[in-house]
Coordinates of C-alpha atoms in Angstrom, one line a residue:
Chain A
M1 CA 105.0 61.4 111.4
T2 CA 103.8 64.3 109.5
D3 CA 103.0 67.3 111.5
I4 CA 101.8 70.2 109.3
L5 CA 100.9 73.5 110.9
R6 CA 98.0 75.0 109.2
I7 CA 98.0 79.0 109.2
G8 CA 95.1 80.4 107.3
S9 CA 95.9 79.1 103.8
Y10 CA 99.2 78.2 104.4
E11 CA 100.9 74.9 105.3
L12 CA 104.2 74.6 107.5
S13 CA 106.4 71.7 107.7
S14 CA 108.2 73.2 110.8
R15 CA 106.6 74.5 114.0
L16 CA 109.7 76.9 114.4
I17 CA 109.8 80.0 113.0
V18 CA 113.0 82.6 113.3
G19 CA 114.0 85.8 112.7
T20 CA 116.6 87.4 111.0
G21 CA 117.5 90.2 113.7
K22 CA 120.8 90.8 115.8
Y23 CA 123.0 88.0 114.0
P24 CA 126.8 88.3 113.9
S25 CA 126.6 88.3 110.0
M26 CA 124.5 87.4 107.3
E27 CA 126.5 84.3 106.6
V28 CA 125.7 83.0 109.8
M29 CA 122.1 83.9 110.0
R30 CA 121.8 81.9 106.5
A31 CA 123.4 79.0 108.3
A32 CA 121.2 79.3 111.1
H33 CA 118.1 79.3 109.1
A34 CA 119.2 76.1 107.5
A35 CA 120.1 74.4 110.9
S36 CA 116.6 75.4 112.4
G37 CA 114.6 73.7 109.7
A38 CA 112.3 76.6 109.7
V39 CA 110.3 77.2 106.5
M40 CA 109.2 80.6 107.8
V41 CA 111.4 83.8 108.6
T42 CA 110.3 87.0 109.9
V43 CA 111.5 90.6 108.8
A44 CA 111.1 94.2 109.6
I45 CA 110.2 97.2 107.4
R46 CA 112.5 100.5 107.5
R47 CA 113.1 103.4 105.3
I48 CA 115.8 103.3 103.0
N49 CA 118.9 105.3 103.8
L50 CA 118.7 108.3 101.5
D51 CA 122.4 108.6 101.8
D52 CA 123.1 105.3 100.6
P53 CA 120.0 104.1 98.9
S54 CA 121.4 101.3 96.9
G55 CA 123.5 98.0 97.6
K56 CA 122.4 94.6 98.9
T57 CA 119.6 94.5 101.3
L58 CA 118.4 91.5 103.7
L59 CA 116.3 89.8 101.0
D60 CA 119.4 89.0 99.0
Y61 CA 120.3 86.6 101.8
I62 CA 117.0 85.1 102.5
D63 CA 116.7 81.8 100.7
R64 CA 113.2 82.8 99.6
E65 CA 112.9 79.4 97.1
N66 CA 112.6 77.5 100.6
L67 CA 111.5 80.3 103.3
L68 CA 108.2 82.1 103.6
V69 CA 108.8 85.6 104.5
L70 CA 106.6 86.9 107.5
P71 CA 107.3 90.9 107.7
N72 CA 106.5 92.4 111.0
T73 CA 105.1 95.9 112.0
A74 CA 107.7 96.1 114.8
G75 CA 108.6 99.6 116.2
C76 CA 105.0 100.7 115.4
Y77 CA 103.1 102.4 118.3
T78 CA 99.8 103.1 116.6
A79 CA 97.4 101.2 114.5
K80 CA 97.6 103.5 111.7
D81 CA 101.5 103.1 111.4
A82 CA 101.1 99.3 111.6
V83 CA 98.3 99.3 108.7
L84 CA 100.4 101.5 106.4
T85 CA 103.6 99.2 107.3
A86 CA 101.6 96.0 106.5
Q87 CA 100.5 97.6 103.2
L88 CA 103.9 98.3 102.2
A89 CA 105.5 95.1 103.0
R90 CA 102.7 93.3 101.0
E91 CA 103.9 95.6 97.8
L92 CA 107.4 95.0 98.7
L93 CA 107.2 91.1 99.3
E94 CA 104.1 90.2 97.3
T95 CA 102.6 88.5 100.3
D96 CA 99.4 88.8 102.6
L97 CA 101.0 87.5 105.7
I98 CA 101.8 90.0 108.4
K99 CA 103.1 89.5 111.8
L100 CA 101.0 92.6 113.6
E101 CA 103.1 94.1 116.3
V102 CA 102.0 97.3 118.2
I103 CA 104.1 98.5 121.0
G104 CA 102.6 100.1 124.0
D105 CA 105.7 100.5 126.2
P106 CA 109.2 101.1 125.2
D107 CA 110.8 99.5 128.2
T108 CA 109.2 96.1 128.3
L109 CA 107.9 96.3 124.3
H110 CA 104.6 94.9 125.6
P111 CA 101.9 95.3 123.0
D112 CA 99.3 97.8 123.2
A113 CA 95.9 95.3 122.8
R114 CA 93.5 98.5 121.8
E115 CA 95.9 99.6 118.8
T116 CA 96.5 95.9 118.1
L117 CA 92.8 94.7 118.0
N118 CA 92.4 97.9 115.7
A119 CA 94.9 97.3 113.3
A120 CA 93.7 93.6 113.1
E121 CA 90.4 94.2 112.2
R122 CA 91.2 96.9 109.5
L123 CA 94.0 94.4 108.4
V124 CA 91.5 91.4 108.1
N125 CA 89.3 93.4 106.5
E126 CA 91.8 94.0 103.7
G127 CA 92.5 90.5 103.3
F128 CA 95.7 90.0 105.3
T129 CA 96.7 86.8 106.8
V130 CA 97.1 88.3 110.2
L131 CA 99.4 86.9 112.9
P132 CA 99.1 89.1 116.0
Y133 CA 102.0 89.3 118.5
I134 CA 99.9 90.0 122.0
G135 CA 100.1 89.6 125.7
D136 CA 99.3 86.3 127.2
D137 CA 95.9 87.4 128.0
P138 CA 93.2 84.7 127.1
V139 CA 90.5 87.3 126.7
V140 CA 92.3 89.5 124.3
C141 CA 93.6 86.3 122.4
K142 CA 89.9 85.4 121.9
Q143 CA 89.2 88.8 120.6
L144 CA 91.8 88.9 118.2
E145 CA 90.4 85.2 117.1
E146 CA 86.8 86.6 116.8
L147 CA 88.0 89.4 114.6
G148 CA 89.3 86.8 111.9
C149 CA 93.2 86.8 112.7
A150 CA 94.7 83.5 111.4
A151 CA 96.7 82.9 114.8
V152 CA 97.3 84.5 118.0
M153 CA 101.0 85.0 119.1
P154 CA 101.3 85.6 123.0
L155 CA 104.5 86.2 124.5
A156 CA 106.1 83.9 126.6
A157 CA 108.3 86.7 128.3
P158 CA 109.4 90.2 127.3
I159 CA 111.1 90.3 123.7
G160 CA 114.7 89.8 123.7
S161 CA 114.5 89.0 127.4
G162 CA 115.2 84.9 127.6
L163 CA 113.3 84.4 130.4
G164 CA 111.5 81.5 129.1
V165 CA 107.7 80.7 129.8
C166 CA 106.9 83.2 132.8
N167 CA 103.3 82.1 133.0
P168 CA 102.6 78.8 131.9
Y169 CA 99.1 78.7 133.1
T170 CA 97.8 81.6 131.0
I171 CA 99.7 79.9 127.9
R172 CA 97.6 76.9 128.6
I173 CA 94.4 78.7 129.0
I174 CA 94.9 80.1 125.8
K175 CA 95.8 77.3 123.7
E176 CA 92.8 75.4 125.5
R177 CA 90.4 78.0 124.2
A178 CA 91.7 78.8 121.0
K179 CA 90.5 77.6 117.6
V180 CA 93.4 79.1 115.5
P181 CA 96.9 78.3 116.1
V182 CA 98.7 79.6 119.2
I183 CA 102.2 80.5 118.6
V184 CA 104.4 81.7 121.7
D185 CA 106.4 84.6 120.3
A186 CA 109.0 86.2 122.3
G187 CA 110.8 85.2 125.4
V188 CA 112.3 81.7 124.6
G189 CA 116.2 81.8 125.8
T190 CA 117.4 78.1 125.5
A191 CA 116.2 74.7 124.2
S192 CA 114.6 73.7 127.4
D193 CA 112.5 76.7 127.3
A194 CA 111.3 75.9 123.8
A195 CA 110.4 72.2 125.0
I196 CA 108.5 73.4 127.8
A197 CA 106.4 76.0 125.4
M198 CA 105.5 73.1 123.5
E199 CA 104.9 70.6 125.9
L200 CA 101.8 73.3 127.0
G201 CA 100.5 72.1 123.5
V202 CA 101.1 75.3 121.6
D203 CA 101.3 74.9 117.8
A204 CA 104.7 76.6 117.1
L205 CA 107.2 79.0 118.4
L206 CA 108.6 82.2 116.9
M207 CA 112.2 83.2 118.2
N208 CA 114.8 85.5 117.1
T209 CA 117.3 86.6 120.2
G210 CA 117.3 83.0 121.6
I211 CA 119.0 81.9 118.5
A212 CA 121.0 85.0 117.3
A213 CA 122.3 86.2 120.5
A214 CA 123.7 82.6 121.3
R215 CA 127.5 82.1 121.6
D216 CA 127.0 79.7 118.4
P217 CA 123.7 80.9 116.7
V218 CA 124.2 77.9 114.1
L219 CA 124.5 75.0 117.1
M220 CA 121.5 76.7 119.0
A221 CA 119.5 76.8 115.6
E222 CA 119.8 73.1 115.5
A223 CA 118.9 72.7 119.2
M224 CA 115.9 74.7 119.0
K225 CA 114.8 72.6 116.1
H226 CA 115.1 69.3 118.5
A227 CA 113.5 71.0 121.2
V228 CA 110.7 72.1 119.4
I229 CA 110.1 68.3 118.0
A230 CA 110.8 66.9 121.2
G231 CA 108.4 69.0 123.2
R232 CA 105.8 68.6 120.8
A233 CA 106.1 64.7 120.7
A234 CA 106.2 64.8 124.5
Y235 CA 102.9 66.8 124.6
H236 CA 101.2 64.2 122.1
A237 CA 102.6 61.2 123.9
G238 CA 101.0 62.7 127.2
R239 CA 103.4 62.7 130.4
M240 CA 103.1 60.5 133.3
E241 CA 101.2 61.6 136.4
K242 CA 103.6 63.3 139.1
R243 CA 104.3 61.7 142.4
L244 CA 105.5 62.9 145.8
Y245 CA 107.2 59.5 146.3
A246 CA 109.4 57.2 144.5
N247 CA 107.9 54.5 142.6
A248 CA 110.5 51.6 141.8
S249 CA 110.7 50.6 138.2
S250 CA 112.6 47.2 138.9
P251 CA 110.4 44.5 140.4
M252 CA 110.3 44.3 144.3
R253 CA 109.7 40.6 144.5
D254 CA 112.1 37.5 144.3
L255 CA 114.7 39.9 145.7
I256 CA 118.2 38.1 146.3
S257 CA 118.6 38.5 150.2
T258 CA 121.9 37.5 152.4
K259 CA 121.8 36.3 155.9
A260 CA 123.0 38.9 158.3
I261 CA 125.8 37.6 160.4
Chain B
M1 CA 108.3 122.2 94.6
K2 CA 109.1 120.4 97.8
A3 CA 108.2 117.3 99.5
A4 CA 109.1 115.1 102.6
I5 CA 111.3 112.0 101.7
N6 CA 111.6 110.0 104.4
G7 CA 110.9 112.7 106.7
Q8 CA 114.0 114.9 105.0
D9 CA 112.4 117.9 103.1
R10 CA 113.6 118.0 99.5
E11 CA 113.4 120.4 96.6
L12 CA 112.1 118.6 93.7
P13 CA 111.6 119.8 89.7
D14 CA 107.9 120.0 88.7
G15 CA 106.4 116.8 87.4
T16 CA 108.7 114.6 89.1
T17 CA 107.3 111.0 89.1
I18 CA 107.9 108.4 91.7
A19 CA 110.0 106.8 89.0
H20 CA 112.1 109.9 88.7
L21 CA 112.2 110.4 92.4
L22 CA 114.0 106.8 92.8
D23 CA 116.5 107.6 89.7
L24 CA 117.2 111.0 91.5
L25 CA 117.8 109.4 94.8
G26 CA 119.9 106.7 93.2
A27 CA 117.4 103.8 94.8
P28 CA 117.0 100.6 92.8
R29 CA 113.3 99.8 91.8
S30 CA 113.1 96.3 93.3
G31 CA 113.5 95.5 96.9
I32 CA 111.8 98.5 97.7
A33 CA 108.1 100.1 98.3
V34 CA 106.8 103.5 98.3
A35 CA 103.8 105.1 99.9
R36 CA 102.5 108.9 99.0
N37 CA 100.6 110.4 101.8
E38 CA 100.2 107.2 103.7
K39 CA 98.9 105.1 100.5
V40 CA 100.7 102.8 98.8
V41 CA 102.0 103.4 95.2
R42 CA 102.0 100.4 93.2
R43 CA 105.2 99.3 91.4
A44 CA 103.1 99.6 87.9
D45 CA 102.4 103.1 88.6
Y46 CA 105.6 104.5 89.5
A47 CA 106.1 106.0 86.0
T48 CA 102.8 108.1 86.0
S49 CA 102.2 109.0 89.7
E50 CA 103.7 112.7 90.2
V51 CA 105.0 113.9 93.4
R52 CA 103.1 117.2 94.1
D53 CA 104.1 120.1 96.4
G54 CA 103.8 119.2 100.1
D55 CA 103.5 115.4 99.6
S56 CA 105.0 112.9 102.2
I57 CA 106.8 110.0 100.5
E58 CA 107.9 106.9 102.4
I59 CA 110.1 104.6 100.7
I60 CA 110.9 101.4 102.5
K61 CA 112.9 98.2 102.4
A62 CA 113.0 94.8 104.4
V63 CA 115.6 94.8 107.4
A64 CA 116.7 92.3 109.9
G65 CA 114.2 91.8 112.7
G66 CA 112.0 89.4 114.9

């Protein structure tokens, strides 16, 4: 079954988007990217080191023939910094894609909704395909959609926490009301978390630490790939109704019965 | 003249262009992007865009992240 994810003018053949951070080595990262089946990977934007400005950069280790690069504005605390970061990323990578991330709190890394909305409005007006990381707030997600964001990316749990889907209710409400793709971004810790998120009906997952911080990142990347596919299929298949008591699967008629002695 | 390069004050010769600056720093032309006073300098303009006294220059690259 072909199951294409459409984000703005982009068509993705995988519903798993993966990061480039925290891997033990660039070689492991490359192998994990391949094992994940992802067609889009995130990168961050930072100042070059003036004491060591040359040498290989991350981009030398990304298979850009087969992978779309999604730059992020991670680390920004204001709309102004996020907009400049996005503009620099566009010049660097020749892409209009931007994962908008404006942080409001250094401990939880929860997003600042007001700054995110401000930055989203400016970036949409400048022609960016904006994918905002945001709290699991249905109202703010709707506002971002109305501003023209190409998707909304509510968190499942804090970035790097691996806690899984902490509030399935809000994720489900966001998905039911959204007209743009809903991508759960942050909080997935293992394959079952990924399947649970996809079973809620969301369109895709974005994860970094869940793969990169596993004992075997390449194997976890493969597990996440299967979990996303399985969760998506289960959502479409429609789960059975839950029951309090058992309901036998084998016929209860024509049973063998020995006489009691 | 003096300009802030990635937050560090540097003394530069008058008439330094972005292209000169990248050469002075030993920075590559590809794999980076540049902003001057919070405005992106297009790659095609490196050779003609001059750094002025008091400018704030950002030179960035892609790094690992999620």
